[in-house]
Amino acid sequence: MNKNKDFKWGVTISAAQTEGAYKKDGKGISIWDTFTQKKHKIKDRSDARVATDFYHRYKKDIDLAVNIGLQIFRFSISWPRILPDGSGKVNPKGIEFYNKVIDYCLQSGIEPWVTTYHWDLPQKLQDKGGWCNREIIDWYTTYVTILRDNYAHKVKKWILINEGVVCIGGGYFLGVHAPGKRGIDNFISGVHHILLAQAEGFKVLKQIKGLEVGTALSCTKIEPYRNTNADKKAVNRIDALMNRLFIEPHLGMGYPVDDLPILKRIAKYYKEEDLETLKTNFDFWGIQTYTKQVVKSAWYIPYLRVIQVKPEKRGVETSVMGWETYPEGTQYFLERFSKYNPEKPLWLSECGIALSHNEDDQKRIDYYKKVIDLTQNAISKGVDVKGILLWTLVDNFEWAEGYLPKFGIISLDRNTLQRQMKKSAIWLKKYLEE
Ligand code: NOJ
């Protein structure tokens, strides 16, 4: 890749996957703290009570990121650390912790980016319905106002909701993520409320001049199993769900109901003014893509009438996540999103590959080299790509997969909590120095 000095490299982490200290200094319980206690829900029966202990080791991790040559440190704020009950009383120790993280970034010369919500809802709010309760728009707006008032003078780049479709899809439709709810109505109301909340959060942050505020989108290329009309329509349904649902309503395009008629049920939760409220002129969009899915039409599956043809069934190798590795999605989505109106600057706000503990880290280097080339292809076609944030720095708690997938460029000894640079970290450091 031609080194352009304006092109930036950074790393993304999230609170629930790294911080640990799950009850320390006044933090409230999150839905993930609760969910991980149902041991059968997590593949290795682990939890994130300690995780990578970022809470106590943030300086070490920021030092590592700086040493590798990264310029951006994107982390998320734990809502229940700031507001243990979700609303009401603010926890001063929580405010202080993120001040320390931000200040250490600034003094180390790495730019802090804040994600306001990376899936760790306060349990107290879930007890009132969580994202299915429309009141959450106010709860979230108040929370974002507190973040703005405490940090916006120091943090210039903000991401509101991280991968809303995975958060609501996994947590409220499939039940595989916290809070483990299922059902189409939970999903549809959750989607509508989180999008409205994000739109209101945007307005709160944009009251401060000079902030750049975006969203981070999960993107998965969807392909048909057979070359039939039925399968192509199935692709359109899943594509609308996974790749359009979290951007088009913000662009004033409404929900993609034509391709995904089940979304008509949103009417039940819809107020007249919502279409207008949803419109959000983000300063940038974050693209996060890891895999692709091949699907076929299946009349017997409720609501979506689609099933995924798993990679194993197609004779395709998978990563420890069970995903087909698909770096090509990078170029595909960068080009695709650049065609929306208005065109926005794009970031790869996460990007990486999961390996198991015994796989050669060279695979990660090869993966990143491909991503670099594919990003370069998109840039040469005129797409405005600003930079790449790696997922992730240190191997961490990968949600329902526990600690089995290793996404980090730095390994973690879970007994001693020592970190060690992997081959890929050393390679990246060299690449960034050249
Ligand atoms: C997306 C999510 O934002 C992050 O939390 C997760 O660990 C990675 N992708 C890998 O699955």
CSV table of C-alpha atoms and ligand atoms in Angstrom, one decimal:
chain,number,residue,atom,x,y,z
A,1,MET,CA,0.0,0.0,0.0
A,2,ASN,CA,1.3,3.5,-0.8
A,3,LYS,CA,2.0,5.1,2.5
A,4,ASN,CA,-0.1,8.1,2.7
A,5,LYS,CA,0.7,10.1,5.8
A,6,ASP,CA,-3.0,11.1,6.3
A,7,PHE,CA,-4.0,7.4,6.4
A,8,LYS,CA,-4.2,6.3,10.0
A,9,TRP,CA,-3.8,3.1,11.9
A,10,GLY,CA,-5.3,2.3,15.2
A,11,VAL,CA,-6.8,-0.4,17.4
A,12,THR,CA,-10.3,-1.1,18.8
A,13,ILE,CA,-11.1,-2.7,22.1
A,14,SER,CA,-14.3,-2.8,24.2
A,15,ALA,CA,-15.1,-2.5,27.9
A,16,ALA,CA,-17.0,-5.7,28.5
A,17,GLN,CA,-14.3,-7.8,26.6
A,18,THR,CA,-11.3,-6.3,28.4
A,19,GLU,CA,-11.8,-4.3,31.5
A,20,GLY,CA,-12.6,-7.0,34.1
A,21,ALA,CA,-13.1,-5.3,37.5
A,22,TYR,CA,-16.7,-6.1,37.0
A,23,LYS,CA,-17.8,-4.9,40.5
A,24,LYS,CA,-15.0,-2.7,41.4
A,25,ASP,CA,-15.2,1.0,42.4
A,26,GLY,CA,-19.0,1.2,42.2
A,27,LYS,CA,-19.5,-0.4,38.8
A,28,GLY,CA,-23.0,-1.8,38.3
A,29,ILE,CA,-23.8,-5.2,36.9
A,30,SER,CA,-24.1,-5.4,33.1
A,31,ILE,CA,-26.3,-7.8,31.1
A,32,TRP,CA,-23.0,-9.6,30.1
A,33,ASP,CA,-22.1,-10.0,33.8
A,34,THR,CA,-25.5,-11.7,34.3
A,35,PHE,CA,-25.5,-13.7,31.0
A,36,THR,CA,-22.1,-15.2,31.6
A,37,GLN,CA,-23.3,-16.8,34.8
A,38,LYS,CA,-25.5,-19.1,32.6
A,39,LYS,CA,-22.4,-21.2,31.9
A,40,HIS,CA,-23.8,-23.2,29.1
A,41,LYS,CA,-24.2,-20.0,27.1
A,42,ILE,CA,-20.4,-19.5,26.8
A,43,LYS,CA,-18.4,-22.1,24.9
A,44,ASP,CA,-15.6,-22.5,27.3
A,45,ARG,CA,-17.8,-21.7,30.3
A,46,SER,CA,-15.8,-18.6,31.0
A,47,ASP,CA,-16.8,-15.1,32.0
A,48,ALA,CA,-15.3,-11.6,31.8
A,49,ARG,CA,-15.0,-10.8,35.5
A,50,VAL,CA,-11.2,-10.4,35.0
A,51,ALA,CA,-11.0,-10.5,31.2
A,52,THR,CA,-7.6,-8.8,30.2
A,53,ASP,CA,-7.7,-6.7,33.3
A,54,PHE,CA,-7.6,-3.5,31.2
A,55,TYR,CA,-9.0,-1.7,34.2
A,56,HIS,CA,-5.7,-2.0,36.0
A,57,ARG,CA,-3.4,-2.4,33.0
A,58,TYR,CA,-4.6,0.3,30.6
A,59,LYS,CA,-1.3,2.0,30.8
A,60,LYS,CA,0.5,-1.1,29.7
A,61,ASP,CA,-1.9,-1.6,26.8
A,62,ILE,CA,-1.7,2.0,25.6
A,63,ASP,CA,2.1,1.8,25.8
A,64,LEU,CA,2.0,-1.3,23.7
A,65,ALA,CA,-0.2,0.3,21.1
A,66,VAL,CA,2.1,3.4,21.0
A,67,ASN,CA,5.2,1.2,20.7
A,68,ILE,CA,3.7,-0.6,17.7
A,69,GLY,CA,3.2,2.8,16.1
A,70,LEU,CA,-0.6,2.9,16.2
A,71,GLN,CA,-2.1,6.4,16.2
A,72,ILE,CA,-5.7,5.7,17.4
A,73,PHE,CA,-6.9,4.0,20.5
A,74,ARG,CA,-10.6,3.2,20.3
A,75,PHE,CA,-12.2,1.9,23.5
A,76,SER,CA,-15.7,1.7,24.7
A,77,ILE,CA,-17.2,3.1,27.9
A,78,SER,CA,-19.1,0.8,30.2
A,79,TRP,CA,-22.5,2.3,30.8
A,80,PRO,CA,-22.9,0.6,34.2
A,81,ARG,CA,-19.5,1.9,35.3
A,82,ILE,CA,-20.7,5.4,34.7
A,83,LEU,CA,-24.3,4.8,35.9
A,84,PRO,CA,-24.5,1.7,38.0
A,85,ASP,CA,-28.3,1.7,37.8
A,86,GLY,CA,-28.4,2.7,34.2
A,87,SER,CA,-29.9,6.1,35.1
A,88,GLY,CA,-29.9,8.3,38.2
A,89,LYS,CA,-26.7,8.5,40.3
A,90,VAL,CA,-23.4,8.9,38.5
A,91,ASN,CA,-20.4,6.9,39.8
A,92,PRO,CA,-17.5,9.3,40.2
A,93,LYS,CA,-15.0,6.5,40.1
A,94,GLY,CA,-16.3,5.4,36.8
A,95,ILE,CA,-15.9,9.0,35.4
A,96,GLU,CA,-12.4,9.1,36.8
A,97,PHE,CA,-11.3,5.8,35.2
A,98,TYR,CA,-12.1,7.0,31.7
A,99,ASN,CA,-10.5,10.3,32.4
A,100,LYS,CA,-7.3,8.4,33.3
A,101,VAL,CA,-7.5,6.3,30.1
A,102,ILE,CA,-8.1,9.4,27.9
A,103,ASP,CA,-5.4,11.5,29.6
A,104,TYR,CA,-2.9,8.7,29.3
A,105,CYS,CA,-3.7,8.4,25.6
A,106,LEU,CA,-3.3,12.1,25.1
A,107,GLN,CA,0.0,12.3,27.0
A,108,SER,CA,1.3,9.3,25.1
A,109,GLY,CA,0.5,10.9,21.8
A,110,ILE,CA,-2.2,8.4,20.7
A,111,GLU,CA,-5.7,9.7,19.8
A,112,PRO,CA,-8.5,8.4,22.0
A,113,TRP,CA,-11.7,7.5,20.3
A,114,VAL,CA,-14.8,6.7,22.4
A,115,THR,CA,-17.5,4.1,21.6
A,116,THR,CA,-20.5,4.9,23.8
A,117,TYR,CA,-22.1,1.5,23.6
A,118,HIS,CA,-20.5,-1.8,22.9
A,119,TRP,CA,-23.2,-4.1,24.2
A,120,ASP,CA,-22.9,-4.0,28.0
A,121,LEU,CA,-26.2,-2.6,29.0
A,122,PRO,CA,-26.8,-2.0,32.7
A,123,GLN,CA,-28.7,-5.0,34.1
A,124,LYS,CA,-31.1,-2.6,35.9
A,125,LEU,CA,-32.2,-1.2,32.5
A,126,GLN,CA,-32.7,-4.7,31.1
A,127,ASP,CA,-34.9,-5.4,34.1
A,128,LYS,CA,-37.2,-2.7,32.7
A,129,GLY,CA,-37.1,-4.2,29.2
A,130,GLY,CA,-33.8,-2.9,27.9
A,131,TRP,CA,-33.8,-2.0,24.3
A,132,CYS,CA,-37.4,-3.2,23.9
A,133,ASN,CA,-38.6,-0.3,26.1
A,134,ARG,CA,-39.0,3.0,24.3
A,135,GLU,CA,-37.9,4.8,27.4
A,136,ILE,CA,-34.4,3.7,26.6
A,137,ILE,CA,-34.1,6.5,24.2
A,138,ASP,CA,-34.1,8.9,27.2
A,139,TRP,CA,-31.9,6.7,29.3
A,140,TYR,CA,-29.3,6.5,26.5
A,141,THR,CA,-29.5,10.2,25.8
A,142,THR,CA,-28.9,11.1,29.4
A,143,TYR,CA,-25.9,8.7,29.5
A,144,VAL,CA,-24.4,10.2,26.3
A,145,THR,CA,-24.9,13.7,27.8
A,146,ILE,CA,-22.9,12.7,30.8
A,147,LEU,CA,-20.1,11.4,28.6
A,148,ARG,CA,-20.2,14.5,26.5
A,149,ASP,CA,-20.0,16.8,29.6
A,150,ASN,CA,-17.1,14.9,31.0
A,151,TYR,CA,-15.0,13.9,28.0
A,152,ALA,CA,-16.0,15.9,24.8
A,153,HIS,CA,-13.4,18.6,25.5
A,154,LYS,CA,-10.7,15.9,25.2
A,155,VAL,CA,-12.1,13.3,22.8
A,156,LYS,CA,-12.8,14.5,19.3
A,157,LYS,CA,-13.9,11.2,17.6
A,158,TRP,CA,-17.0,9.4,18.8
A,159,ILE,CA,-18.8,6.2,17.7
A,160,LEU,CA,-22.3,5.9,19.1
A,161,ILE,CA,-23.5,2.3,18.7
A,162,ASN,CA,-21.2,-0.5,17.8
A,163,GLU,CA,-22.7,-3.1,15.5
A,164,GLY,CA,-26.3,-2.6,16.4
A,165,VAL,CA,-27.5,-5.5,14.3
A,166,VAL,CA,-25.3,-8.0,16.1
A,167,CYS,CA,-26.2,-6.5,19.4
A,168,ILE,CA,-29.9,-6.7,18.9
A,169,GLY,CA,-29.9,-9.7,16.6
A,170,GLY,CA,-27.7,-11.8,19.0
A,171,GLY,CA,-29.3,-10.5,22.2
A,172,TYR,CA,-33.0,-10.1,21.4
A,173,PHE,CA,-33.7,-12.3,18.4
A,174,LEU,CA,-31.5,-15.4,18.6
A,175,GLY,CA,-30.8,-15.3,22.3
A,176,VAL,CA,-27.1,-16.2,21.8
A,177,HIS,CA,-25.8,-13.0,23.3
A,178,ALA,CA,-26.9,-11.1,26.4
A,179,PRO,CA,-29.6,-10.6,27.6
A,180,GLY,CA,-30.5,-13.9,25.9
A,181,LYS,CA,-34.0,-12.8,24.7
A,182,ARG,CA,-35.6,-14.3,21.6
A,183,GLY,CA,-38.4,-13.4,19.2
A,184,ILE,CA,-39.2,-11.2,16.3
A,185,ASP,CA,-41.1,-8.5,18.4
A,186,ASN,CA,-38.1,-8.2,20.7
A,187,PHE,CA,-35.9,-7.8,17.7
A,188,ILE,CA,-38.0,-5.3,15.9
A,189,SER,CA,-38.7,-3.1,18.8
A,190,GLY,CA,-35.0,-3.3,19.9
A,191,VAL,CA,-33.9,-2.2,16.4
A,192,HIS,CA,-36.2,0.7,16.3
A,193,HIS,CA,-35.3,2.0,19.8
A,194,ILE,CA,-31.6,1.6,19.4
A,195,LEU,CA,-31.7,3.5,16.1
A,196,LEU,CA,-33.7,6.3,17.6
A,197,ALA,CA,-31.4,6.4,20.6
A,198,GLN,CA,-28.4,6.6,18.3
A,199,ALA,CA,-30.0,9.5,16.4
A,200,GLU,CA,-30.7,11.4,19.7
A,201,GLY,CA,-27.2,10.6,21.0
A,202,PHE,CA,-25.8,12.1,17.8
A,203,LYS,CA,-27.6,15.4,18.4
A,204,VAL,CA,-26.3,15.5,22.0
A,205,LEU,CA,-22.7,15.2,20.9
A,206,LYS,CA,-23.0,17.5,18.0
A,207,GLN,CA,-23.9,20.4,20.3
A,208,ILE,CA,-20.2,20.6,20.9
A,209,LYS,CA,-18.2,22.1,18.0
A,210,GLY,CA,-15.4,20.2,16.4
A,211,LEU,CA,-16.6,16.7,17.3
A,212,GLU,CA,-16.7,14.0,14.6
A,213,VAL,CA,-19.5,11.5,15.4
A,214,GLY,CA,-20.0,8.2,13.6
A,215,THR,CA,-21.5,4.8,13.9
A,216,ALA,CA,-19.9,1.3,13.5
A,217,LEU,CA,-21.6,-1.1,11.2
A,218,SER,CA,-21.4,-4.8,11.0
A,219,CYS,CA,-21.2,-5.8,7.3
A,220,THR,CA,-21.5,-9.4,6.0
A,221,LYS,CA,-21.5,-10.2,2.3
A,222,ILE,CA,-24.4,-12.4,1.4
A,223,GLU,CA,-24.4,-14.7,-1.6
A,224,PRO,CA,-26.9,-17.2,-3.0
A,225,TYR,CA,-26.4,-20.9,-2.8
A,226,ARG,CA,-28.1,-21.7,-6.1
A,227,ASN,CA,-28.6,-19.5,-9.1
A,228,THR,CA,-32.4,-19.4,-8.6
A,229,ASN,CA,-34.8,-16.5,-8.1
A,230,ALA,CA,-35.8,-17.9,-4.8
A,231,ASP,CA,-32.2,-17.9,-3.5
A,232,LYS,CA,-31.6,-14.4,-4.9
A,233,LYS,CA,-34.6,-13.1,-3.0
A,234,ALA,CA,-33.4,-14.8,0.1
A,235,VAL,CA,-30.1,-13.0,-0.4
A,236,ASN,CA,-32.0,-9.7,-0.6
A,237,ARG,CA,-33.8,-10.4,2.6
A,238,ILE,CA,-30.7,-11.2,4.6
A,239,ASP,CA,-28.7,-8.4,3.0
A,240,ALA,CA,-31.4,-5.9,4.0
A,241,LEU,CA,-31.3,-7.3,7.5
A,242,MET,CA,-27.6,-7.4,8.0
A,243,ASN,CA,-26.2,-4.6,5.8
A,244,ARG,CA,-29.0,-2.0,5.3
A,245,LEU,CA,-31.1,-2.0,8.4
A,246,PHE,CA,-28.7,0.1,10.5
A,247,ILE,CA,-27.8,2.7,7.9
A,248,GLU,CA,-30.8,3.4,5.6
A,249,PRO,CA,-33.2,4.7,8.2
A,250,HIS,CA,-30.5,7.2,9.3
A,251,LEU,CA,-30.2,8.3,5.7
A,252,GLY,CA,-33.9,9.1,5.4
A,253,MET,CA,-34.5,6.1,3.2
A,254,GLY,CA,-36.8,4.4,5.7
A,255,TYR,CA,-36.6,0.7,6.7
A,256,PRO,CA,-35.8,-1.7,3.8
A,257,VAL,CA,-39.3,-3.2,4.0
A,258,ASP,CA,-39.6,-4.0,0.3
A,259,ASP,CA,-36.9,-6.6,0.5
A,260,LEU,CA,-37.6,-7.6,4.1
A,261,PRO,CA,-41.4,-7.4,4.6
A,262,ILE,CA,-41.3,-8.7,8.1
A,263,LEU,CA,-40.0,-5.2,9.0
A,264,LYS,CA,-43.6,-3.9,8.5
A,265,ARG,CA,-44.1,-5.0,12.0
A,266,ILE,CA,-42.2,-1.9,13.0
A,267,ALA,CA,-45.4,0.0,12.5
A,268,LYS,CA,-46.4,-1.2,16.0
A,269,TYR,CA,-43.6,0.7,17.6
A,270,TYR,CA,-43.5,3.6,15.2
A,271,LYS,CA,-44.6,7.2,15.9
A,272,GLU,CA,-45.2,9.6,13.1
A,273,GLU,CA,-42.2,11.8,14.0
A,274,ASP,CA,-39.8,8.8,14.0
A,275,LEU,CA,-38.9,9.0,10.3
A,276,GLU,CA,-37.6,12.5,10.8
A,277,THR,CA,-36.0,11.8,14.1
A,278,LEU,CA,-34.0,8.9,12.6
A,279,LYS,CA,-32.3,11.0,10.0
A,280,THR,CA,-28.7,11.4,11.1
A,281,ASN,CA,-26.0,13.1,9.2
A,282,PHE,CA,-23.0,11.1,10.6
A,283,ASP,CA,-19.6,12.6,10.1
A,284,PHE,CA,-18.2,9.1,9.1
A,285,TRP,CA,-19.2,5.5,9.0
A,286,GLY,CA,-17.2,2.7,10.4
A,287,ILE,CA,-17.2,-0.6,8.4
A,288,GLN,CA,-16.5,-3.8,10.2
A,289,THR,CA,-16.5,-7.0,8.1
A,290,TYR,CA,-15.1,-10.4,8.9
A,291,THR,CA,-17.0,-13.1,6.9
A,292,LYS,CA,-19.5,-13.8,4.2
A,293,GLN,CA,-22.6,-16.0,4.3
A,294,VAL,CA,-24.1,-18.2,1.6
A,295,VAL,CA,-27.9,-18.6,2.0
A,296,LYS,CA,-30.8,-20.4,0.4
A,297,SER,CA,-34.5,-19.9,0.5
A,298,ALA,CA,-36.3,-22.1,3.1
A,299,TRP,CA,-40.1,-21.8,3.4
A,300,TYR,CA,-40.1,-23.6,6.7
A,301,ILE,CA,-38.0,-21.1,8.6
A,302,PRO,CA,-40.2,-18.6,10.3
A,303,TYR,CA,-40.1,-14.8,9.5
A,304,LEU,CA,-37.0,-14.8,7.3
A,305,ARG,CA,-37.6,-18.0,5.2
A,306,VAL,CA,-33.9,-18.4,4.7
A,307,ILE,CA,-31.2,-20.7,6.0
A,308,GLN,CA,-27.5,-20.4,5.9
A,309,VAL,CA,-25.5,-23.0,4.0
A,310,LYS,CA,-22.7,-23.4,6.5
A,311,PRO,CA,-19.1,-23.3,5.1
A,312,GLU,CA,-18.5,-27.0,6.3
A,313,LYS,CA,-21.4,-28.0,4.0
A,314,ARG,CA,-19.7,-26.3,1.1
A,315,GLY,CA,-16.3,-27.8,1.8
A,316,VAL,CA,-14.9,-24.4,2.8
A,317,GLU,CA,-12.5,-24.1,5.7
A,318,THR,CA,-13.6,-22.0,8.7
A,319,SER,CA,-11.8,-20.0,11.4
A,320,VAL,CA,-12.2,-20.9,15.1
A,321,MET,CA,-15.2,-18.7,15.0
A,322,GLY,CA,-16.9,-21.0,12.6
A,323,TRP,CA,-16.7,-18.3,10.0
A,324,GLU,CA,-15.4,-18.4,6.4
A,325,THR,CA,-12.5,-16.0,6.3
A,326,TYR,CA,-13.4,-13.3,3.8
A,327,PRO,CA,-11.0,-10.3,3.6
A,328,GLU,CA,-12.6,-9.5,0.1
A,329,GLY,CA,-15.5,-8.1,2.0
A,330,THR,CA,-13.3,-5.1,2.8
A,331,GLN,CA,-13.2,-3.8,-0.7
A,332,TYR,CA,-16.7,-4.8,-1.5
A,333,PHE,CA,-18.2,-2.9,1.4
A,334,LEU,CA,-15.9,0.1,1.1
A,335,GLU,CA,-17.1,0.5,-2.5
A,336,ARG,CA,-20.7,-0.2,-1.7
A,337,PHE,CA,-21.0,2.2,1.1
A,338,SER,CA,-19.2,4.9,-0.8
A,339,LYS,CA,-22.2,4.9,-3.2
A,340,TYR,CA,-24.8,6.0,-0.6
A,341,ASN,CA,-25.9,9.5,-0.7
A,342,PRO,CA,-24.4,11.6,0.8
A,343,GLU,CA,-21.0,9.9,0.5
A,344,LYS,CA,-19.2,9.9,3.9
A,345,PRO,CA,-15.6,9.3,4.9
A,346,LEU,CA,-15.2,5.6,5.8
A,347,TRP,CA,-13.0,3.9,8.3
A,348,LEU,CA,-12.4,0.2,8.8
A,349,SER,CA,-13.3,0.7,12.5
A,350,GLU,CA,-12.5,-3.0,13.2
A,351,CYS,CA,-10.8,-5.6,11.2
A,352,GLY,CA,-9.1,-8.8,12.0
A,353,ILE,CA,-9.1,-12.6,12.0
A,354,ALA,CA,-9.6,-15.1,14.8
A,355,LEU,CA,-7.0,-17.9,15.2
A,356,SER,CA,-7.0,-20.8,17.7
A,357,HIS,CA,-4.2,-21.0,20.3
A,358,ASN,CA,-2.2,-23.5,18.1
A,359,GLU,CA,-2.5,-21.7,14.8
A,360,ASP,CA,0.5,-20.0,13.3
A,361,ASP,CA,0.2,-16.2,13.6
A,362,GLN,CA,1.6,-15.9,10.1
A,363,LYS,CA,-2.1,-16.3,9.0
A,364,ARG,CA,-2.9,-13.0,10.7
A,365,ILE,CA,-0.1,-11.3,8.9
A,366,ASP,CA,-1.3,-12.7,5.6
A,367,TYR,CA,-4.8,-11.6,6.4
A,368,TYR,CA,-3.8,-8.0,7.2
A,369,LYS,CA,-1.7,-7.9,4.1
A,370,LYS,CA,-4.7,-8.8,2.0
A,371,VAL,CA,-6.8,-6.2,3.8
A,372,ILE,CA,-4.2,-3.5,3.1
A,373,ASP,CA,-4.2,-4.4,-0.7
A,374,LEU,CA,-8.0,-4.5,-0.8
A,375,THR,CA,-8.3,-1.2,0.9
A,376,GLN,CA,-5.8,0.3,-1.5
A,377,ASN,CA,-7.9,-1.0,-4.4
A,378,ALA,CA,-10.9,0.8,-3.0
A,379,ILE,CA,-8.9,4.0,-2.5
A,380,SER,CA,-7.6,3.8,-6.1
A,381,LYS,CA,-11.2,3.6,-7.2
A,382,GLY,CA,-11.9,6.9,-5.4
A,383,VAL,CA,-13.3,5.7,-2.1
A,384,ASP,CA,-12.6,8.0,0.8
A,385,VAL,CA,-11.0,5.6,3.3
A,386,LYS,CA,-9.4,7.3,6.3
A,387,GLY,CA,-7.8,4.5,8.1
A,388,ILE,CA,-7.8,1.0,9.6
A,389,LEU,CA,-8.4,0.1,13.3
A,390,LEU,CA,-7.4,-3.5,14.2
A,391,TRP,CA,-9.5,-5.9,16.1
A,392,THR,CA,-7.8,-6.2,18.4
A,393,LEU,CA,-4.8,-5.4,20.6
A,394,VAL,CA,-4.8,-8.2,23.3
A,395,ASP,CA,-6.6,-11.5,23.0
A,396,ASN,CA,-9.8,-11.0,24.9
A,397,PHE,CA,-13.3,-12.3,25.9
A,398,GLU,CA,-15.0,-13.1,22.6
A,399,TRP,CA,-18.6,-13.1,23.9
A,400,ALA,CA,-20.4,-16.5,23.6
A,401,GLU,CA,-17.1,-18.0,22.2
A,402,GLY,CA,-15.3,-17.2,25.5
A,403,TYR,CA,-11.5,-17.0,25.2
A,404,LEU,CA,-11.1,-19.6,22.5
A,405,PRO,CA,-10.8,-17.3,19.5
A,406,LYS,CA,-7.6,-15.2,19.5
A,407,PHE,CA,-8.2,-11.9,17.7
A,408,GLY,CA,-5.2,-10.1,19.2
A,409,ILE,CA,-1.9,-9.1,17.9
A,410,ILE,CA,-0.7,-9.5,21.5
A,411,SER,CA,-1.3,-12.7,23.5
A,412,LEU,CA,-2.5,-12.9,27.0
A,413,ASP,CA,-1.4,-15.4,29.6
A,414,ARG,CA,-4.7,-15.7,31.5
A,415,ASN,CA,-2.9,-16.9,34.7
A,416,THR,CA,-0.4,-14.1,35.0
A,417,LEU,CA,-2.2,-11.6,32.7
A,418,GLN,CA,1.1,-10.9,31.0
A,419,ARG,CA,1.0,-9.7,27.5
A,420,GLN,CA,3.3,-10.7,24.7
A,421,MET,CA,3.7,-9.3,21.2
A,422,LYS,CA,2.9,-11.9,18.5
A,423,LYS,CA,4.6,-12.2,15.1
A,424,SER,CA,1.8,-10.0,13.7
A,425,ALA,CA,2.5,-7.2,16.2
A,426,ILE,CA,6.2,-7.3,15.3
A,427,TRP,CA,5.4,-7.3,11.6
A,428,LEU,CA,2.9,-4.4,11.9
A,429,LYS,CA,5.4,-2.3,13.9
A,430,LYS,CA,7.9,-2.8,11.1
A,431,TYR,CA,5.4,-2.0,8.4
A,432,LEU,CA,4.3,1.2,10.2
A,433,GLU,CA,7.9,2.3,10.6
A,434,GLU,CA,9.0,1.8,7.0
B,1,NOJ,C1,-17.4,-7.3,16.3
B,1,NOJ,C2,-17.5,-6.8,17.7
B,1,NOJ,O1,-17.7,-5.4,17.7
B,1,NOJ,C3,-16.5,-7.2,18.6
B,1,NOJ,O2,-16.9,-7.0,19.9
B,1,NOJ,C4,-16.1,-8.7,18.3
B,1,NOJ,O3,-15.3,-9.2,19.3
B,1,NOJ,C5,-15.5,-8.8,17.0
B,1,NOJ,N1,-16.4,-8.3,16.0
B,1,NOJ,C6,-15.1,-10.2,16.6
B,1,NOJ,O4,-16.2,-11.0,16.6
